[in-house]
C-alpha cells in the first residue's frame, strides 16, 4: 500500500476518511426514499434538486443531484477527509506523482464550505478530495480562496 493512502477507512494517522459517490437522479424524492431504505438512514441535507447522506455503515458520503445529467450516471467520486491539511497533503501527493490537479481551493459549493482539489481519471470520471468546513446556502461553485482553477458540482 502507498503511504498516506486510505487503509480501510482510516489514513496512516488514524483519521477517518470515507468515499463519496455523487450520482445523477431523475426523481429526487424516489431516490431519497430508495437510499433511505437501502442504508437505513435518511439524508442529512435536502435542498432543491439535491440530497446529501452521511452514512456511517458502510462509511459513505452519498450525494444525489436531480437534473444534472442522465439518471443513474456518476456525477463525480470523491474522498472526504477530516482536515484541510489532509486535502493539501493529498493534492501534493497526487501532483507529485504526475497527476494534474486543480490545486487546493476554498470554495462555497453544494450547500457547503469546503477545502478541495479535483482531478480527472483517464476515463473522464471526476474525483474530488475535500473536507467540509461549514454549511451555506450556495449551490453553484464560488472559489473564495485558491491556488488552483477550482471546479465543483
Short mmCIF file of N, CA and C in Angstrom, two decimals:
data_model
loop_
_atom_site.label_atom_id
_atom_site.label_comp_id
_atom_site.label_asym_id
_atom_site.label_seq_id
_atom_site.Cartn_x
_atom_site.Cartn_y
_atom_site.Cartn_z
N UNK A 1 0.85 -1.19 0.00
CA UNK A 1 0.00 0.00 0.00
C UNK A 1 0.89 1.24 0.00
N UNK A 2 0.44 2.27 -0.65
CA UNK A 2 1.19 3.52 -0.72
C UNK A 2 1.04 4.30 0.58
N UNK A 3 2.05 5.03 1.02
CA UNK A 3 1.91 5.83 2.24
C UNK A 3 0.87 6.93 2.03
N UNK A 4 0.22 7.32 3.11
CA UNK A 4 -0.79 8.39 3.14
C UNK A 4 -2.01 8.05 2.29
N UNK A 5 -2.20 6.79 1.96
CA UNK A 5 -3.40 6.37 1.24
C UNK A 5 -4.39 5.81 2.25
N UNK A 6 -5.60 5.58 1.80
CA UNK A 6 -6.62 5.03 2.67
C UNK A 6 -6.25 3.60 3.04
N UNK A 7 -6.29 3.29 4.30
CA UNK A 7 -6.05 1.95 4.81
C UNK A 7 -7.34 1.54 5.49
N UNK A 8 -8.20 0.82 4.79
CA UNK A 8 -9.54 0.56 5.30
C UNK A 8 -10.31 1.87 5.26
N UNK A 9 -10.74 2.35 6.42
CA UNK A 9 -11.44 3.62 6.46
C UNK A 9 -10.65 4.69 7.21
N UNK A 10 -9.39 4.37 7.52
CA UNK A 10 -8.57 5.36 8.20
C UNK A 10 -7.28 5.58 7.41
N UNK A 11 -6.75 6.80 7.52
CA UNK A 11 -5.46 7.05 6.88
C UNK A 11 -4.35 6.65 7.84
N UNK A 12 -3.11 6.90 7.46
CA UNK A 12 -1.99 6.43 8.28
C UNK A 12 -1.91 7.14 9.63
N UNK A 13 -2.57 8.30 9.77
CA UNK A 13 -2.59 9.00 11.05
C UNK A 13 -3.79 8.58 11.91
N UNK A 14 -4.58 7.61 11.43
CA UNK A 14 -5.72 7.12 12.19
C UNK A 14 -6.98 7.95 12.03
N UNK A 15 -6.99 8.92 11.13
CA UNK A 15 -8.18 9.74 10.90
C UNK A 15 -9.13 9.02 9.95
N UNK A 16 -10.41 9.17 10.19
CA UNK A 16 -11.40 8.53 9.36
C UNK A 16 -11.58 9.28 8.05
N UNK A 17 -11.65 8.53 6.97
CA UNK A 17 -11.98 9.06 5.66
C UNK A 17 -13.13 8.22 5.13
N UNK A 18 -13.87 8.77 4.17
CA UNK A 18 -14.88 7.94 3.52
C UNK A 18 -14.99 8.33 2.07
N UNK A 19 -15.36 7.36 1.26
CA UNK A 19 -15.55 7.62 -0.15
C UNK A 19 -16.85 8.37 -0.37
N UNK A 20 -16.85 9.18 -1.40
CA UNK A 20 -18.05 9.91 -1.80
C UNK A 20 -18.51 9.39 -3.15
N UNK A 21 -19.79 9.16 -3.28
CA UNK A 21 -20.41 8.78 -4.53
C UNK A 21 -21.49 9.81 -4.82
N UNK A 22 -21.31 10.59 -5.86
CA UNK A 22 -22.30 11.60 -6.27
C UNK A 22 -22.92 11.13 -7.57
N UNK A 23 -24.23 10.88 -7.54
CA UNK A 23 -24.90 10.36 -8.73
C UNK A 23 -26.02 11.28 -9.18
N UNK A 24 -26.27 11.25 -10.47
CA UNK A 24 -27.38 11.99 -11.06
C UNK A 24 -28.63 11.13 -10.96
N UNK A 25 -29.75 11.73 -10.62
CA UNK A 25 -31.01 11.01 -10.49
C UNK A 25 -32.09 11.75 -11.26
N UNK A 26 -33.11 11.00 -11.70
CA UNK A 26 -34.24 11.60 -12.40
C UNK A 26 -35.30 12.10 -11.42
N UNK A 27 -35.53 11.34 -10.36
CA UNK A 27 -36.59 11.66 -9.40
C UNK A 27 -35.96 11.71 -8.00
N UNK A 28 -35.74 12.92 -7.50
CA UNK A 28 -35.05 13.08 -6.21
C UNK A 28 -35.83 12.43 -5.08
N UNK A 29 -37.15 12.64 -5.01
CA UNK A 29 -37.94 12.07 -3.91
C UNK A 29 -37.89 10.54 -3.91
N UNK A 30 -38.04 9.93 -5.08
CA UNK A 30 -37.98 8.47 -5.16
C UNK A 30 -36.59 7.96 -4.78
N UNK A 31 -35.56 8.70 -5.20
CA UNK A 31 -34.18 8.30 -4.88
C UNK A 31 -33.91 8.43 -3.39
N UNK A 32 -34.36 9.51 -2.77
CA UNK A 32 -34.21 9.67 -1.32
C UNK A 32 -34.88 8.52 -0.59
N UNK A 33 -36.09 8.17 -1.01
CA UNK A 33 -36.82 7.06 -0.39
C UNK A 33 -36.05 5.75 -0.54
N UNK A 34 -35.55 5.48 -1.75
CA UNK A 34 -34.81 4.25 -2.02
C UNK A 34 -33.55 4.16 -1.16
N UNK A 35 -32.72 5.21 -1.19
CA UNK A 35 -31.44 5.15 -0.47
C UNK A 35 -31.63 5.21 1.04
N UNK A 36 -32.69 5.85 1.52
CA UNK A 36 -33.00 5.83 2.95
C UNK A 36 -33.30 4.40 3.39
N UNK A 37 -34.09 3.70 2.59
CA UNK A 37 -34.40 2.30 2.91
C UNK A 37 -33.16 1.41 2.76
N UNK A 38 -32.38 1.64 1.71
CA UNK A 38 -31.22 0.80 1.44
C UNK A 38 -30.17 0.89 2.55
N UNK A 39 -29.89 2.12 3.01
CA UNK A 39 -28.83 2.30 4.00
C UNK A 39 -29.36 2.46 5.43
N UNK A 40 -30.69 2.51 5.60
CA UNK A 40 -31.27 2.59 6.94
C UNK A 40 -31.09 3.94 7.62
N UNK A 41 -30.85 4.98 6.84
CA UNK A 41 -30.69 6.33 7.38
C UNK A 41 -31.11 7.34 6.33
N UNK A 42 -31.71 8.43 6.79
CA UNK A 42 -32.15 9.47 5.88
C UNK A 42 -31.06 10.46 5.56
N UNK A 43 -31.34 11.36 4.64
CA UNK A 43 -30.35 12.36 4.26
C UNK A 43 -30.10 13.37 5.38
N UNK A 44 -28.87 13.89 5.42
CA UNK A 44 -28.52 14.94 6.37
C UNK A 44 -28.98 16.30 5.87
N UNK A 45 -29.04 16.43 4.55
CA UNK A 45 -29.41 17.72 3.96
C UNK A 45 -30.20 17.48 2.69
N UNK A 46 -31.31 18.22 2.53
CA UNK A 46 -32.09 18.18 1.30
C UNK A 46 -32.35 19.62 0.88
N UNK A 47 -32.01 19.92 -0.35
CA UNK A 47 -32.28 21.22 -0.96
C UNK A 47 -32.94 20.95 -2.31
N UNK A 48 -33.36 22.00 -2.99
CA UNK A 48 -33.97 21.86 -4.30
C UNK A 48 -33.00 21.15 -5.26
N UNK A 49 -33.35 19.94 -5.70
CA UNK A 49 -32.53 19.20 -6.64
C UNK A 49 -31.30 18.54 -6.04
N UNK A 50 -31.24 18.42 -4.70
CA UNK A 50 -30.00 17.97 -4.05
C UNK A 50 -30.33 17.25 -2.74
N UNK A 51 -29.63 16.16 -2.50
CA UNK A 51 -29.70 15.47 -1.20
C UNK A 51 -28.32 14.94 -0.86
N UNK A 52 -28.00 14.92 0.43
CA UNK A 52 -26.68 14.55 0.89
C UNK A 52 -26.83 13.63 2.10
N UNK A 53 -26.31 12.41 2.00
CA UNK A 53 -26.35 11.43 3.07
C UNK A 53 -24.94 11.26 3.64
N UNK A 54 -24.80 11.20 4.95
CA UNK A 54 -23.54 10.85 5.61
C UNK A 54 -23.77 9.49 6.28
N UNK A 55 -23.43 8.44 5.57
CA UNK A 55 -23.74 7.08 6.01
C UNK A 55 -22.56 6.54 6.81
N UNK A 56 -22.87 6.03 8.01
CA UNK A 56 -21.82 5.52 8.89
C UNK A 56 -21.37 4.12 8.49
N UNK A 57 -22.32 3.25 8.16
CA UNK A 57 -22.00 1.86 7.81
C UNK A 57 -22.70 1.48 6.54
N UNK A 58 -22.01 1.24 5.47
CA UNK A 58 -20.58 1.43 5.29
C UNK A 58 -20.24 2.91 5.22
N UNK A 59 -19.01 3.29 5.55
CA UNK A 59 -18.66 4.71 5.53
C UNK A 59 -18.74 5.26 4.11
N UNK A 60 -19.76 6.10 3.86
CA UNK A 60 -20.02 6.59 2.52
C UNK A 60 -20.69 7.95 2.60
N UNK A 61 -20.24 8.86 1.78
CA UNK A 61 -20.93 10.13 1.56
C UNK A 61 -21.66 9.95 0.24
N UNK A 62 -22.99 9.93 0.28
CA UNK A 62 -23.81 9.75 -0.91
C UNK A 62 -24.49 11.07 -1.22
N UNK A 63 -24.28 11.57 -2.44
CA UNK A 63 -24.85 12.84 -2.86
C UNK A 63 -25.69 12.59 -4.10
N UNK A 64 -26.91 13.12 -4.10
CA UNK A 64 -27.83 12.97 -5.23
C UNK A 64 -28.05 14.32 -5.89
N UNK A 65 -27.93 14.37 -7.21
CA UNK A 65 -28.17 15.58 -7.99
C UNK A 65 -29.31 15.32 -8.97
N UNK A 66 -30.41 16.03 -8.83
CA UNK A 66 -31.52 15.91 -9.77
C UNK A 66 -31.30 16.89 -10.92
N UNK A 67 -31.48 16.42 -12.14
CA UNK A 67 -31.39 17.28 -13.30
C UNK A 67 -29.98 17.67 -13.71
N UNK A 68 -28.96 17.02 -13.19
CA UNK A 68 -27.57 17.38 -13.51
C UNK A 68 -26.99 16.50 -14.61
N UNK A 69 -27.72 15.51 -15.04
CA UNK A 69 -27.27 14.59 -16.08
C UNK A 69 -28.23 13.42 -16.13
N UNK A 70 -28.01 12.49 -17.05
CA UNK A 70 -28.91 11.34 -17.15
C UNK A 70 -28.98 10.57 -15.83
N UNK A 71 -30.20 10.21 -15.41
CA UNK A 71 -30.37 9.46 -14.17
C UNK A 71 -29.57 8.18 -14.17
N UNK A 72 -29.01 7.84 -13.02
CA UNK A 72 -28.24 6.62 -12.87
C UNK A 72 -26.80 6.73 -13.32
N UNK A 73 -26.34 7.95 -13.63
CA UNK A 73 -24.95 8.12 -14.03
C UNK A 73 -24.15 8.75 -12.91
N UNK A 74 -22.86 8.52 -12.93
CA UNK A 74 -21.98 9.10 -11.91
C UNK A 74 -21.78 10.57 -12.22
N UNK A 75 -22.01 11.42 -11.22
CA UNK A 75 -21.71 12.84 -11.35
C UNK A 75 -20.22 13.03 -11.07
N UNK A 76 -19.76 12.55 -9.92
CA UNK A 76 -18.34 12.52 -9.59
C UNK A 76 -18.12 11.61 -8.39
N UNK A 77 -16.88 11.28 -8.13
CA UNK A 77 -16.48 10.49 -6.98
C UNK A 77 -15.58 11.35 -6.11
N UNK A 78 -15.43 10.97 -4.86
CA UNK A 78 -14.58 11.78 -4.01
C UNK A 78 -14.09 11.02 -2.79
N UNK A 79 -13.20 11.69 -2.08
CA UNK A 79 -12.70 11.22 -0.78
C UNK A 79 -12.89 12.36 0.19
N UNK A 80 -13.71 12.13 1.21
CA UNK A 80 -13.94 13.13 2.25
C UNK A 80 -12.95 12.90 3.38
N UNK A 81 -12.23 13.95 3.75
CA UNK A 81 -11.25 13.86 4.82
C UNK A 81 -11.77 14.62 6.04
N UNK A 82 -11.00 14.60 7.11
CA UNK A 82 -11.39 15.31 8.33
C UNK A 82 -10.76 16.70 8.44
N UNK A 83 -9.64 16.94 7.72
CA UNK A 83 -8.95 18.22 7.88
C UNK A 83 -8.49 18.77 6.53
N UNK A 84 -8.31 20.09 6.47
CA UNK A 84 -7.77 20.73 5.27
C UNK A 84 -6.34 20.28 5.03
N UNK A 85 -5.60 20.01 6.07
CA UNK A 85 -4.22 19.56 5.92
C UNK A 85 -4.16 18.24 5.14
N UNK A 86 -5.16 17.38 5.35
CA UNK A 86 -5.20 16.11 4.61
C UNK A 86 -5.47 16.36 3.13
N UNK A 87 -6.29 17.36 2.82
CA UNK A 87 -6.54 17.72 1.42
C UNK A 87 -5.25 18.24 0.79
N UNK A 88 -4.56 19.12 1.48
CA UNK A 88 -3.30 19.67 0.98
C UNK A 88 -2.27 18.55 0.77
N UNK A 89 -2.19 17.62 1.71
CA UNK A 89 -1.24 16.51 1.59
C UNK A 89 -1.62 15.60 0.41
N UNK A 90 -2.91 15.34 0.24
CA UNK A 90 -3.35 14.51 -0.88
C UNK A 90 -3.03 15.19 -2.20
N UNK A 91 -3.29 16.49 -2.29
CA UNK A 91 -3.01 17.23 -3.52
C UNK A 91 -1.52 17.21 -3.83
N UNK A 92 -0.68 17.38 -2.82
CA UNK A 92 0.77 17.35 -3.03
C UNK A 92 1.21 15.98 -3.51
N UNK A 93 0.65 14.91 -2.93
CA UNK A 93 0.99 13.55 -3.35
C UNK A 93 0.52 13.30 -4.77
N UNK A 94 -0.71 13.70 -5.08
CA UNK A 94 -1.26 13.49 -6.42
C UNK A 94 -0.45 14.24 -7.47
N UNK A 95 -0.23 15.54 -7.24
CA UNK A 95 0.55 16.35 -8.18
C UNK A 95 1.98 15.85 -8.28
N UNK A 96 2.56 15.43 -7.14
CA UNK A 96 3.92 14.93 -7.12
C UNK A 96 4.08 13.63 -7.89
N UNK A 97 2.99 12.89 -8.06
CA UNK A 97 3.05 11.64 -8.83
C UNK A 97 2.76 11.87 -10.31
N UNK A 98 2.61 13.14 -10.69
CA UNK A 98 2.41 13.46 -12.10
C UNK A 98 0.97 13.62 -12.53
N UNK A 99 0.03 13.55 -11.60
CA UNK A 99 -1.38 13.75 -11.95
C UNK A 99 -1.70 15.24 -11.95
N UNK A 100 -2.52 15.66 -12.89
CA UNK A 100 -2.90 17.06 -12.98
C UNK A 100 -4.09 17.33 -12.07
N UNK A 101 -3.92 18.25 -11.13
CA UNK A 101 -4.99 18.63 -10.20
C UNK A 101 -5.35 20.09 -10.43
N UNK A 102 -6.41 20.52 -9.75
CA UNK A 102 -6.81 21.93 -9.83
C UNK A 102 -6.06 22.79 -8.84
N UNK A 103 -5.26 22.18 -7.97
CA UNK A 103 -4.70 22.91 -6.84
C UNK A 103 -5.75 22.91 -5.74
N UNK A 104 -5.40 23.43 -4.60
CA UNK A 104 -6.31 23.43 -3.45
C UNK A 104 -7.06 24.75 -3.42
N UNK A 105 -8.39 24.66 -3.34
CA UNK A 105 -9.25 25.83 -3.29
C UNK A 105 -10.14 25.77 -2.06
N UNK A 106 -10.43 26.93 -1.49
CA UNK A 106 -11.51 27.06 -0.52
C UNK A 106 -12.72 27.53 -1.30
N UNK A 107 -13.82 26.78 -1.20
CA UNK A 107 -14.99 27.08 -2.02
C UNK A 107 -16.27 27.09 -1.22
N UNK A 108 -17.27 27.71 -1.82
CA UNK A 108 -18.66 27.56 -1.41
C UNK A 108 -19.30 26.79 -2.56
N UNK A 109 -19.83 25.62 -2.26
CA UNK A 109 -20.35 24.77 -3.33
C UNK A 109 -21.22 23.69 -2.72
N UNK A 110 -22.31 23.37 -3.40
CA UNK A 110 -23.14 22.24 -2.99
C UNK A 110 -23.62 22.39 -1.55
N UNK A 111 -24.01 23.62 -1.19
CA UNK A 111 -24.54 23.94 0.14
C UNK A 111 -23.54 23.71 1.26
N UNK A 112 -22.25 23.81 0.93
CA UNK A 112 -21.21 23.59 1.93
C UNK A 112 -20.03 24.53 1.68
N UNK A 113 -19.27 24.78 2.74
CA UNK A 113 -17.96 25.43 2.64
C UNK A 113 -16.95 24.31 2.65
N UNK A 114 -16.01 24.33 1.70
CA UNK A 114 -15.09 23.21 1.56
C UNK A 114 -13.68 23.69 1.21
N UNK A 115 -12.72 22.86 1.55
CA UNK A 115 -11.37 22.94 1.00
C UNK A 115 -11.25 21.71 0.13
N UNK A 116 -10.82 21.92 -1.15
CA UNK A 116 -10.89 20.80 -2.08
C UNK A 116 -9.83 20.90 -3.16
N UNK A 117 -9.58 19.75 -3.78
CA UNK A 117 -8.81 19.66 -5.01
C UNK A 117 -9.51 18.65 -5.90
N UNK A 118 -9.43 18.86 -7.21
CA UNK A 118 -10.10 18.00 -8.19
C UNK A 118 -9.08 17.44 -9.18
N UNK A 119 -9.41 16.27 -9.74
CA UNK A 119 -8.64 15.71 -10.83
C UNK A 119 -9.54 14.79 -11.63
N UNK A 120 -9.14 14.52 -12.88
CA UNK A 120 -9.90 13.65 -13.77
C UNK A 120 -9.17 12.34 -13.96
N UNK A 121 -9.91 11.24 -13.86
CA UNK A 121 -9.35 9.93 -14.17
C UNK A 121 -9.19 9.78 -15.68
N UNK A 122 -8.45 8.76 -16.12
CA UNK A 122 -8.21 8.58 -17.55
C UNK A 122 -9.48 8.35 -18.35
N UNK A 123 -10.54 7.89 -17.70
CA UNK A 123 -11.81 7.66 -18.38
C UNK A 123 -12.77 8.84 -18.25
N UNK A 124 -12.28 9.95 -17.69
CA UNK A 124 -13.11 11.15 -17.57
C UNK A 124 -13.89 11.27 -16.28
N UNK A 125 -13.81 10.29 -15.39
CA UNK A 125 -14.51 10.39 -14.11
C UNK A 125 -13.82 11.45 -13.27
N UNK A 126 -14.61 12.42 -12.77
CA UNK A 126 -14.06 13.47 -11.93
C UNK A 126 -13.96 12.98 -10.50
N UNK A 127 -12.84 13.31 -9.84
CA UNK A 127 -12.57 12.96 -8.46
C UNK A 127 -12.32 14.23 -7.65
N UNK A 128 -12.85 14.25 -6.44
CA UNK A 128 -12.69 15.39 -5.53
C UNK A 128 -12.12 14.86 -4.22
N UNK A 129 -11.06 15.49 -3.73
CA UNK A 129 -10.56 15.28 -2.36
C UNK A 129 -10.97 16.53 -1.61
N UNK A 130 -11.68 16.38 -0.48
CA UNK A 130 -12.23 17.56 0.18
C UNK A 130 -12.46 17.35 1.66
N UNK A 131 -12.61 18.48 2.35
CA UNK A 131 -13.11 18.49 3.72
C UNK A 131 -14.21 19.55 3.78
N UNK A 132 -15.31 19.21 4.36
CA UNK A 132 -16.39 20.17 4.59
C UNK A 132 -16.06 20.95 5.85
N UNK A 133 -16.05 22.28 5.72
CA UNK A 133 -15.71 23.11 6.87
C UNK A 133 -16.91 23.88 7.42
N UNK A 134 -18.05 23.83 6.71
CA UNK A 134 -19.24 24.53 7.19
C UNK A 134 -20.39 24.35 6.22
N UNK A 135 -21.53 24.91 6.58
CA UNK A 135 -22.73 24.89 5.75
C UNK A 135 -22.97 26.27 5.18
N UNK A 136 -23.66 26.33 4.04
CA UNK A 136 -24.14 27.60 3.49
C UNK A 136 -25.28 27.32 2.54
N UNK A 137 -25.82 28.33 1.93
CA UNK A 137 -26.96 28.19 1.02
C UNK A 137 -26.56 28.30 -0.44
N UNK A 138 -25.27 28.22 -0.74
CA UNK A 138 -24.75 28.37 -2.10
C UNK A 138 -24.65 27.00 -2.77
N UNK A 139 -25.31 26.83 -3.93
CA UNK A 139 -25.16 25.58 -4.68
C UNK A 139 -24.06 25.69 -5.73
N UNK A 140 -24.09 26.73 -6.53
CA UNK A 140 -23.09 26.92 -7.57
C UNK A 140 -21.72 27.17 -6.96
N UNK A 141 -20.68 26.71 -7.64
CA UNK A 141 -19.32 26.83 -7.14
C UNK A 141 -18.84 28.28 -7.11
N UNK A 142 -18.34 28.72 -5.97
CA UNK A 142 -17.70 30.02 -5.81
C UNK A 142 -16.37 29.78 -5.10
N UNK A 143 -15.27 30.12 -5.75
CA UNK A 143 -13.95 29.98 -5.14
C UNK A 143 -13.71 31.21 -4.28
N UNK A 144 -13.44 31.00 -2.98
CA UNK A 144 -13.21 32.11 -2.07
C UNK A 144 -11.75 32.27 -1.69
N UNK A 145 -10.95 31.25 -1.94
CA UNK A 145 -9.51 31.30 -1.72
C UNK A 145 -8.91 30.18 -2.53
N UNK A 146 -7.87 30.48 -3.31
CA UNK A 146 -7.43 29.47 -4.26
C UNK A 146 -5.95 29.51 -4.54
N UNK A 147 -5.45 28.33 -4.91
CA UNK A 147 -4.16 28.25 -5.57
C UNK A 147 -4.32 27.51 -6.89
N UNK A 148 -5.57 27.17 -7.23
CA UNK A 148 -5.84 26.45 -8.48
C UNK A 148 -7.06 26.99 -9.17
N UNK A 149 -7.51 26.30 -10.19
CA UNK A 149 -8.62 26.77 -11.03
C UNK A 149 -9.97 26.52 -10.38
N UNK A 150 -10.12 25.47 -9.61
CA UNK A 150 -11.36 25.16 -8.92
C UNK A 150 -12.49 24.76 -9.83
N UNK A 151 -13.20 23.71 -9.47
CA UNK A 151 -14.44 23.31 -10.11
C UNK A 151 -15.24 22.50 -9.11
N UNK A 152 -16.46 22.45 -9.35
CA UNK A 152 -17.32 21.75 -8.40
C UNK A 152 -18.49 21.12 -9.11
N UNK A 153 -19.50 20.96 -8.37
CA UNK A 153 -20.70 20.21 -8.72
C UNK A 153 -21.25 20.58 -10.08
#
